[in-house]
Tab-separated table of C-alpha atoms and ligand atoms in Angstrom:
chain	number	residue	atom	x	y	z
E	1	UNK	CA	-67.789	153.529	-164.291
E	2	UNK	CA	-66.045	149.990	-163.830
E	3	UNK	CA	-62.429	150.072	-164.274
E	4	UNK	CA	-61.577	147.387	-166.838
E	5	UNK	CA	-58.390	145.044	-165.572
E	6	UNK	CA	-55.493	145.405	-167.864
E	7	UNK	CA	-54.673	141.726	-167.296
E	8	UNK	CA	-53.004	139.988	-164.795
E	9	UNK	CA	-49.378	140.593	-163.816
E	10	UNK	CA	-49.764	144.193	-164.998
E	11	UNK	CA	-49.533	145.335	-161.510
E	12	UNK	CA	-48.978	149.366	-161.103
E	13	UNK	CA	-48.578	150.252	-164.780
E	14	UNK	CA	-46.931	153.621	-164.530
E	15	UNK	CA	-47.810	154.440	-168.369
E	16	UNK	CA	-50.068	156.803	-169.918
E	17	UNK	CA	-53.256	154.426	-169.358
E	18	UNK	CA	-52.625	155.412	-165.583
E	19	UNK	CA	-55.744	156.476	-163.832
E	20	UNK	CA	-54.026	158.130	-160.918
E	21	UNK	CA	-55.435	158.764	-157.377
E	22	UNK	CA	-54.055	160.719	-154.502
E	23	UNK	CA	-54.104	161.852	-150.832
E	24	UNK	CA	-54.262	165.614	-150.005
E	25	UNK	CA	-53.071	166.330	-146.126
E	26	UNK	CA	-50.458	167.828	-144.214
E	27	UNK	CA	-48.918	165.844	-142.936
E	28	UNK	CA	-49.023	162.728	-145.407
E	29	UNK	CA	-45.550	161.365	-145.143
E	30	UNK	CA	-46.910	158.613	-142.290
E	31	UNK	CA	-49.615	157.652	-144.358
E	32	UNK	CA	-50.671	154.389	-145.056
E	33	UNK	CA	-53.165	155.023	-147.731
E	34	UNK	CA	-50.491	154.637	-150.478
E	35	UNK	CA	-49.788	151.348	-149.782
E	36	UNK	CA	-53.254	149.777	-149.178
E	37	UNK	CA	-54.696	151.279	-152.535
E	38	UNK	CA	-51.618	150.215	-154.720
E	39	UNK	CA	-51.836	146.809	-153.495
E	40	UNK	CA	-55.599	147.054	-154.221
E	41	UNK	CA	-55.242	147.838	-157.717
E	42	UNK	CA	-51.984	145.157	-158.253
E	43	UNK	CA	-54.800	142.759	-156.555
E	44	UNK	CA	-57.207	143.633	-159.307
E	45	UNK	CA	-55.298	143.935	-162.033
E	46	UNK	CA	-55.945	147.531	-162.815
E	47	UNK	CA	-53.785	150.255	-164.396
E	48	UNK	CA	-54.164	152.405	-161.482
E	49	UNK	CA	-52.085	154.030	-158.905
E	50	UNK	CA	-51.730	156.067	-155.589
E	51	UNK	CA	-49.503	158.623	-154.193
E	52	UNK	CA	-49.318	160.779	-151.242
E	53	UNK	CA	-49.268	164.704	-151.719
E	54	UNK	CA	-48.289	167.413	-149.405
E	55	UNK	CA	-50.745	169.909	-149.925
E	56	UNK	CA	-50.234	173.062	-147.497
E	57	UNK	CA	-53.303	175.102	-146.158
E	58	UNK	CA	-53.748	178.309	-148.682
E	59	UNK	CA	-53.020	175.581	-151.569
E	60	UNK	CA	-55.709	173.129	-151.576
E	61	UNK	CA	-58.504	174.938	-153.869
E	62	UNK	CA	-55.359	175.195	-156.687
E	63	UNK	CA	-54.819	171.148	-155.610
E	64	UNK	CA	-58.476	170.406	-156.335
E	65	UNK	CA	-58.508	172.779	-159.661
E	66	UNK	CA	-55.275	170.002	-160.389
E	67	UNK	CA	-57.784	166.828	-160.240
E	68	UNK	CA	-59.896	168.161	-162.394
E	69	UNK	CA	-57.417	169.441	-165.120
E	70	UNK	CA	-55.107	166.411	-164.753
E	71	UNK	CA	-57.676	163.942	-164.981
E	72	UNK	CA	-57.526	162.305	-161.511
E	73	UNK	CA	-59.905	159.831	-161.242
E	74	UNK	CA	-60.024	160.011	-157.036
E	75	UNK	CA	-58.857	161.629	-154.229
E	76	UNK	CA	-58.703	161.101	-150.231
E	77	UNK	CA	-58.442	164.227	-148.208
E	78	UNK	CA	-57.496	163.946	-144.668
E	79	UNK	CA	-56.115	166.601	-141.804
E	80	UNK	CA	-56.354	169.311	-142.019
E	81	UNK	CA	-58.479	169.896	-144.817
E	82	UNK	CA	-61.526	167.953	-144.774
E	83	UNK	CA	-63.894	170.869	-144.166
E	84	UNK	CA	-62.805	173.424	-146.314
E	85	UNK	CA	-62.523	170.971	-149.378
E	86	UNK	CA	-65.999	171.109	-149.371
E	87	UNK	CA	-65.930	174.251	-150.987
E	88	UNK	CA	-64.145	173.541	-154.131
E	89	UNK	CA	-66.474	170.397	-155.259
E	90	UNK	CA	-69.478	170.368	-157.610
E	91	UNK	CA	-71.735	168.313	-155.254
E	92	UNK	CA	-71.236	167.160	-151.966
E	93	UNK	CA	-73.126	163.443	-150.757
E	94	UNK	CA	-76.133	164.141	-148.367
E	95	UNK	CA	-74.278	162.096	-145.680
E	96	UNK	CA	-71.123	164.252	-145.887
E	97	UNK	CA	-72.973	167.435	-145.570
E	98	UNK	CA	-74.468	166.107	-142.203
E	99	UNK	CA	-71.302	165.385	-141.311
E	100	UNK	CA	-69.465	168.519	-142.590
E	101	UNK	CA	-66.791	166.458	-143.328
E	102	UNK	CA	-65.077	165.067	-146.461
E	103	UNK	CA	-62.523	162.542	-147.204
E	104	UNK	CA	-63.341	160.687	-150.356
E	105	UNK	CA	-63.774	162.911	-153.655
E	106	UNK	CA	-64.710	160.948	-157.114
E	107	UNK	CA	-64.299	163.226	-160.255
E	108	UNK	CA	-66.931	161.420	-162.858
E	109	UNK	CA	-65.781	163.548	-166.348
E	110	UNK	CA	-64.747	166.569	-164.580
E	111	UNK	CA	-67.352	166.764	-161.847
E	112	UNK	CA	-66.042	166.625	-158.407
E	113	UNK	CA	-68.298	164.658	-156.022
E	114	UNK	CA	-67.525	164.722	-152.127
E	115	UNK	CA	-68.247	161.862	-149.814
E	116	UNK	CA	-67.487	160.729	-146.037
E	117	UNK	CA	-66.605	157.425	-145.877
E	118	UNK	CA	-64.973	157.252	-142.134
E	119	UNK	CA	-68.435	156.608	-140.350
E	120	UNK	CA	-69.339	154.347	-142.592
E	121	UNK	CA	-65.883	152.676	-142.529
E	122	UNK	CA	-65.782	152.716	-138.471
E	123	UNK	CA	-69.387	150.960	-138.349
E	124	UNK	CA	-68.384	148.166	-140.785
E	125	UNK	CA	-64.857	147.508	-139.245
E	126	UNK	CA	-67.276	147.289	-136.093
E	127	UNK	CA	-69.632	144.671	-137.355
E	128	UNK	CA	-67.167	142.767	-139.023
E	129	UNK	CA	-64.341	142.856	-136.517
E	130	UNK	CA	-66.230	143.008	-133.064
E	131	UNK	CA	-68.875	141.431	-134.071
E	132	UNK	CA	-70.972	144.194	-133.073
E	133	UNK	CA	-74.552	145.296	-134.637
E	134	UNK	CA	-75.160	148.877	-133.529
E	135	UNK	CA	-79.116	148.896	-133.269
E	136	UNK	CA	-80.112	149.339	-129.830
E	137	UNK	CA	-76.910	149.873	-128.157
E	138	UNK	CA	-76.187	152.502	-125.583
E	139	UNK	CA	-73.196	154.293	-126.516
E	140	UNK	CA	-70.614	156.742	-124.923
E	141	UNK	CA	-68.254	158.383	-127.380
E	142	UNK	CA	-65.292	160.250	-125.702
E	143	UNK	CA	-63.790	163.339	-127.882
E	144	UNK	CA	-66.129	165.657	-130.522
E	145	UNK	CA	-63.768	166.285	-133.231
E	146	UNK	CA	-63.619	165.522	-136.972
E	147	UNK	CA	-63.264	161.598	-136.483
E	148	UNK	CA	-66.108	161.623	-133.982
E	149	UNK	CA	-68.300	163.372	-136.200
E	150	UNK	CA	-68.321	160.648	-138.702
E	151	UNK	CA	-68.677	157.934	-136.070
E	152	UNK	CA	-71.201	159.509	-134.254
E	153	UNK	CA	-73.081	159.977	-137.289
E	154	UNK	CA	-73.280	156.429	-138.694
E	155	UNK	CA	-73.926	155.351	-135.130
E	156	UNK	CA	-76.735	157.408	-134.738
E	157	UNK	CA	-78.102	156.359	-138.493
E	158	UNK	CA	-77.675	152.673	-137.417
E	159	UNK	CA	-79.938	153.000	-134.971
E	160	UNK	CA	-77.768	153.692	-131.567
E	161	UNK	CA	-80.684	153.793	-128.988
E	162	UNK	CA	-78.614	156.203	-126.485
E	163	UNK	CA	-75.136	158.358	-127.344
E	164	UNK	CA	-73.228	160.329	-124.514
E	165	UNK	CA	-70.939	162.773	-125.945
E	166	UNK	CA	-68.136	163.466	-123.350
E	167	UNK	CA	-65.399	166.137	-124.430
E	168	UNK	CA	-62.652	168.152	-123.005
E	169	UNK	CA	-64.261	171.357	-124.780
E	170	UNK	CA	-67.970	170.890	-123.440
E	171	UNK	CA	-69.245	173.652	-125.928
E	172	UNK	CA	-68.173	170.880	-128.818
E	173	UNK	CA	-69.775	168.227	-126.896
E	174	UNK	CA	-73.180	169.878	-126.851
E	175	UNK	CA	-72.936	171.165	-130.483
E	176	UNK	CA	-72.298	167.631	-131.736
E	177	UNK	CA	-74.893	166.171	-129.839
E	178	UNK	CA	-77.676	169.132	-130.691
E	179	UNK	CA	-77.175	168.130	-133.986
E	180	UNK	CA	-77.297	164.623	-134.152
E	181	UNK	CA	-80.910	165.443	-131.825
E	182	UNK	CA	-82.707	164.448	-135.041
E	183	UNK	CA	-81.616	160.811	-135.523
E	184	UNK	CA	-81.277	159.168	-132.098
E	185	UNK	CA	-81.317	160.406	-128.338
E	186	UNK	CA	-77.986	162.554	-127.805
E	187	UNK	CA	-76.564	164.084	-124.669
E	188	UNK	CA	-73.422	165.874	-123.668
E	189	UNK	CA	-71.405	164.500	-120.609
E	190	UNK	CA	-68.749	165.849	-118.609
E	191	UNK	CA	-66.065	163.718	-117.896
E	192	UNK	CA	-66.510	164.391	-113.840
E	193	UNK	CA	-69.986	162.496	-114.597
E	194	UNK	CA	-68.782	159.239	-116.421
E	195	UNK	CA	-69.658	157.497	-113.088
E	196	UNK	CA	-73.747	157.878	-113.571
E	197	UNK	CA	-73.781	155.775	-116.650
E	198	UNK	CA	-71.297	153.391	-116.321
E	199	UNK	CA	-74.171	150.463	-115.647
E	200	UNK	CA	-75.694	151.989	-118.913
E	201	UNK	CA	-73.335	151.673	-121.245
E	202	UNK	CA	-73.065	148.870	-124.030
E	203	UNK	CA	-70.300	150.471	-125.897
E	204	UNK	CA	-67.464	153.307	-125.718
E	205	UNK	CA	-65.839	154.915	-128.722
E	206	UNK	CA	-62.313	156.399	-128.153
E	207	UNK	CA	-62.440	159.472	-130.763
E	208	UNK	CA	-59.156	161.729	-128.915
E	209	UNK	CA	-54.833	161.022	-130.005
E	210	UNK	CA	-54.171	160.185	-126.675
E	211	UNK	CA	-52.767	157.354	-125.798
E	212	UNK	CA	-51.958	157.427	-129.977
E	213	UNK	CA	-47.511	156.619	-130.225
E	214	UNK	CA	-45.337	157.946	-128.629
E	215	UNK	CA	-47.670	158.934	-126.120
E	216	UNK	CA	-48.382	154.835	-125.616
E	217	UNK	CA	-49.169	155.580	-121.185
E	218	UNK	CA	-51.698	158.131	-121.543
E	219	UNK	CA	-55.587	156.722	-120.824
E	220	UNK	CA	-57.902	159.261	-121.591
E	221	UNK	CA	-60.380	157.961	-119.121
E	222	UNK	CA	-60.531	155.892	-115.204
E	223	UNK	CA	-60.925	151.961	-116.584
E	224	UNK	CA	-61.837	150.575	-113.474
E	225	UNK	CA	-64.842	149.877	-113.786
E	226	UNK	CA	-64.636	148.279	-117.016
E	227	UNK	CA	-66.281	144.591	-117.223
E	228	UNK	CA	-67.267	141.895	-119.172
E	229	UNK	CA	-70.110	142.536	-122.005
E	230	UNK	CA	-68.488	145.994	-122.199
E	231	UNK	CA	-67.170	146.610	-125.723
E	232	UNK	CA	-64.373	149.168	-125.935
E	233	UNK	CA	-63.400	150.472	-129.243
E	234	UNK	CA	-60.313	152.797	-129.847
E	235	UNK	CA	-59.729	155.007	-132.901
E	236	UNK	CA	-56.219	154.950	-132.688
E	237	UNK	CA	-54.398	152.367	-134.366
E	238	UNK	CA	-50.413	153.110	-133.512
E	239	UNK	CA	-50.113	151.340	-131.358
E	240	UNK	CA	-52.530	148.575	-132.264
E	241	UNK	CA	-52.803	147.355	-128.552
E	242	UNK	CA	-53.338	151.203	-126.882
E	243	UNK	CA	-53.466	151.224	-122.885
E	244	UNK	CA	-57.093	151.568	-123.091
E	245	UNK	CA	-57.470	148.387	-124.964
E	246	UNK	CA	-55.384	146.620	-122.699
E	247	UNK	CA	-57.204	148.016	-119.734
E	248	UNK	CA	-60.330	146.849	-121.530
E	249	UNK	CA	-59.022	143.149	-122.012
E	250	UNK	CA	-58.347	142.833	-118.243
E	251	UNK	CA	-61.109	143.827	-117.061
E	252	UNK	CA	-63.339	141.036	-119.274
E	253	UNK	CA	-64.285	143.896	-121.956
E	254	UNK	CA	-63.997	143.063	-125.917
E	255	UNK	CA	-61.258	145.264	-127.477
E	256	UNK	CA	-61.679	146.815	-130.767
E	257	UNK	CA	-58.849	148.268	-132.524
E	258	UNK	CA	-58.781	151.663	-134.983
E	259	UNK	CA	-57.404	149.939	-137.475
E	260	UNK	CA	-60.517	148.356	-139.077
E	261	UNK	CA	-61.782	152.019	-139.291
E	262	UNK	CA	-59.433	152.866	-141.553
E	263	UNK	CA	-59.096	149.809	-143.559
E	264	UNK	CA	-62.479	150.468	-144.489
E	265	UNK	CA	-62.660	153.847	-145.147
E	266	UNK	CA	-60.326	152.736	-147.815
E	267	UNK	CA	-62.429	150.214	-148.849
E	268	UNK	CA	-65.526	152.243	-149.612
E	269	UNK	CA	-63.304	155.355	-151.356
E	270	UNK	CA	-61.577	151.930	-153.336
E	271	UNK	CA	-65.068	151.017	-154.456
E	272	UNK	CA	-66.525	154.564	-155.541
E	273	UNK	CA	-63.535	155.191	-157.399
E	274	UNK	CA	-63.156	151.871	-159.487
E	275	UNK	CA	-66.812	150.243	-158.755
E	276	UNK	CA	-65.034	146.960	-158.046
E	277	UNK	CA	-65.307	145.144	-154.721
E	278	UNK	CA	-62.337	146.355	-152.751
E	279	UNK	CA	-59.882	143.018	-151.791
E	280	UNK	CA	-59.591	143.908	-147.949
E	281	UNK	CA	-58.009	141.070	-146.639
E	282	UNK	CA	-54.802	141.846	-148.488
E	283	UNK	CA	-55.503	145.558	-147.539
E	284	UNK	CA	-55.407	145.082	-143.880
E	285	UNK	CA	-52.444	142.339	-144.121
E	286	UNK	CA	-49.895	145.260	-146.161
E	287	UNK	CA	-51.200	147.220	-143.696
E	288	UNK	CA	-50.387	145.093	-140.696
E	289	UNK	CA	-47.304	144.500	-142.204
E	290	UNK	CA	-46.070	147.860	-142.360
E	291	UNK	CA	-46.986	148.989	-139.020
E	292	UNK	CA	-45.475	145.824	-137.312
E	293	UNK	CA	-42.162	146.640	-139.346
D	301	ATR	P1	-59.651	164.449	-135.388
D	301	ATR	O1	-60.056	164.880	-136.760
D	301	ATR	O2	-58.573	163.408	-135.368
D	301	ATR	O3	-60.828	164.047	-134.556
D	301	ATR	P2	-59.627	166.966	-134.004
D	301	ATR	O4	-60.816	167.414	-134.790
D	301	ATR	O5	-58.522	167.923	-133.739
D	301	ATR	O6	-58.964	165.715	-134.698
D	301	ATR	O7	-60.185	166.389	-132.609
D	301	ATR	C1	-59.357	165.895	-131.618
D	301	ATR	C2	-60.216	165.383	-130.449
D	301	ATR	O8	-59.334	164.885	-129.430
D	301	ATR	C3	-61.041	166.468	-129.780
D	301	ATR	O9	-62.197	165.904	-129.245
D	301	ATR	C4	-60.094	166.945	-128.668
D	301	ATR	O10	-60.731	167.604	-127.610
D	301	ATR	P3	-60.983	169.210	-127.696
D	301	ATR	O11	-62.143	169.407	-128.612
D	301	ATR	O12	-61.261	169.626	-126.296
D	301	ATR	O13	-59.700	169.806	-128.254
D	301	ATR	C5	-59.551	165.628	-128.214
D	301	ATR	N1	-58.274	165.707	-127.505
D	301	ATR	C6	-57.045	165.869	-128.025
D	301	ATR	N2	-56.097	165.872	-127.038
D	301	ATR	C7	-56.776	165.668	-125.877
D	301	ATR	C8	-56.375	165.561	-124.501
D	301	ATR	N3	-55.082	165.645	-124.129
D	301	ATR	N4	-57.349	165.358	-123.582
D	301	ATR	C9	-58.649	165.265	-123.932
D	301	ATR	N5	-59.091	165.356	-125.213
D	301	ATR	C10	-58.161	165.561	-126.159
């Protein structure tokens, strides 16, 4: 279903045309995703708009039962309830249920359909940003949690010839990498054995909050032997420039910022919900905008 543009200048028609989208989370208040859809739709011209609920655990299967009976046409769900939403919707995408993780929901006439669009987003942001075509590359993800999950995922599917999964928990490391076994060679790492690989890898992916504001001095992992044809790409986007990053740039290593990760994850869940090509350059610039404010 194409949204049809309600002509130019229309902007975000508050008016009972409205198809009206939404962000379940707790917290949502810091969210961005408001503001990068809204200017999305004013781009386009559609009769659309965005807003940012607070949905508490022990309410989200009545907030889902609310899309359907108030007509939402889309939904993003983030922390901390991108698991359990997935039992509330009438079919889940085959690449979400690998990843047992959803953040994008569509409701086509009252069917809810689940969808992951973070891995997808982080790979794209990756090419298009860094430069950076996955196939073949030896990579060493640090962290196992719900973001990693995606990346590792669409890593793995892109053809990622080797993927170290290091993790504080080491029971999550292993479980993550048993059961991406299927799609590409996947091993667990401790941290204490970083220093075996580090002629190996091509590529790390920072998938932890630390370093993430106001935590800004905290480097999840030794740098120093960081170099040039390394690429180092951090999840975290505030701030833009973590200490990892700027560890990376010193040392000769390309620096790749979070924020393209979630630009993008916008831009797919922008594109199932209105089947219109997402305008991502003024995405990322409200974006930028805000956060350098
Ligand atoms: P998200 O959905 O953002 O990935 P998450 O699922 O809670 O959030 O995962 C957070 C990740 O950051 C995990 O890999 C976590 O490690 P544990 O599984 O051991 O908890 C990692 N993490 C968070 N704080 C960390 C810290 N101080 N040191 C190392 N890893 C940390």
């Amino acid at each position: 279903m194409e949204q049809q543009a309600v002509g130019s200048g229309s902007g975000v028609g508050l008016d009972s045309q409205t198809v009206l989208h939404g962000l379940f989370g707790d917290p949502v208040k810091h969210s961005k995703s408001p503001l990068m859809h809204n200017r999305a739709f004013r781009e386009l011209g559609l009769n659309a708009a965005y807003a940012a609920f607070h949905v508490d655990p022990g309410r989200l299967k009545a907030a889902v039962e609310g899309i359907r009976a108030m007509g939402f046409r889309g939904v993003n769900v983030t922390i901390p309830h991108k698991v359990e939403v997935m039992d509330y919707l009438d079919e889940i995408d085959e690449h979400a249920l690998a990843i047992g993780a959803v953040n994008t929901i569509v409701n086509e006439d009252g069917r809810l359909i689940g969808y992951n669009t973070d891995g997808i987003g982080y790979v794209r942001s990756l090419r298009e940003e860094a430069g950076l075509s996955v196939q073949g590359k030896r990579v060493l993800m640090l962290g196992a949690g719900g973001a990693a999950r995606g990346v590792a995922y669409a890593l793995a599917r892109e053809g990622a010839e080797t993927m170290w999964i290091a993790n504080r928990t080491a029971d999550k490391a292993v479980q993550l990498a048993d059961s991406l076994g299927s799609l590409t060679d996947t091993r667990a790492i401790g941290y204490d054995d970083l220093a075996a690989i580090r002629g190996d890898v091509d590529l790390i992916v920072h998938n932890t909050s630390v370093g993430m504001h106001p935590n800004v001095d905290e480097v999840l992992i030794d740098t120093s032997w960081f170099h040039e044809g390394l690429t180092v790409s951090d999840l975290v986007y505030n701030p833009l420039e973590t200490r990892l990053l700027r560890e990376a740039k010193a040392r000769g290593a390309h620096a790749h910022d979070g924020l393209g990760m979630f630009i993008y994850q916008g831009v797919y869940a922008f594109e199932y919900w209105t089947g219109r090509q997402a305008p991502v350059a003024v995405m990322r610039e409200v974006v930028e905008a805000s956060l350098r404010a």
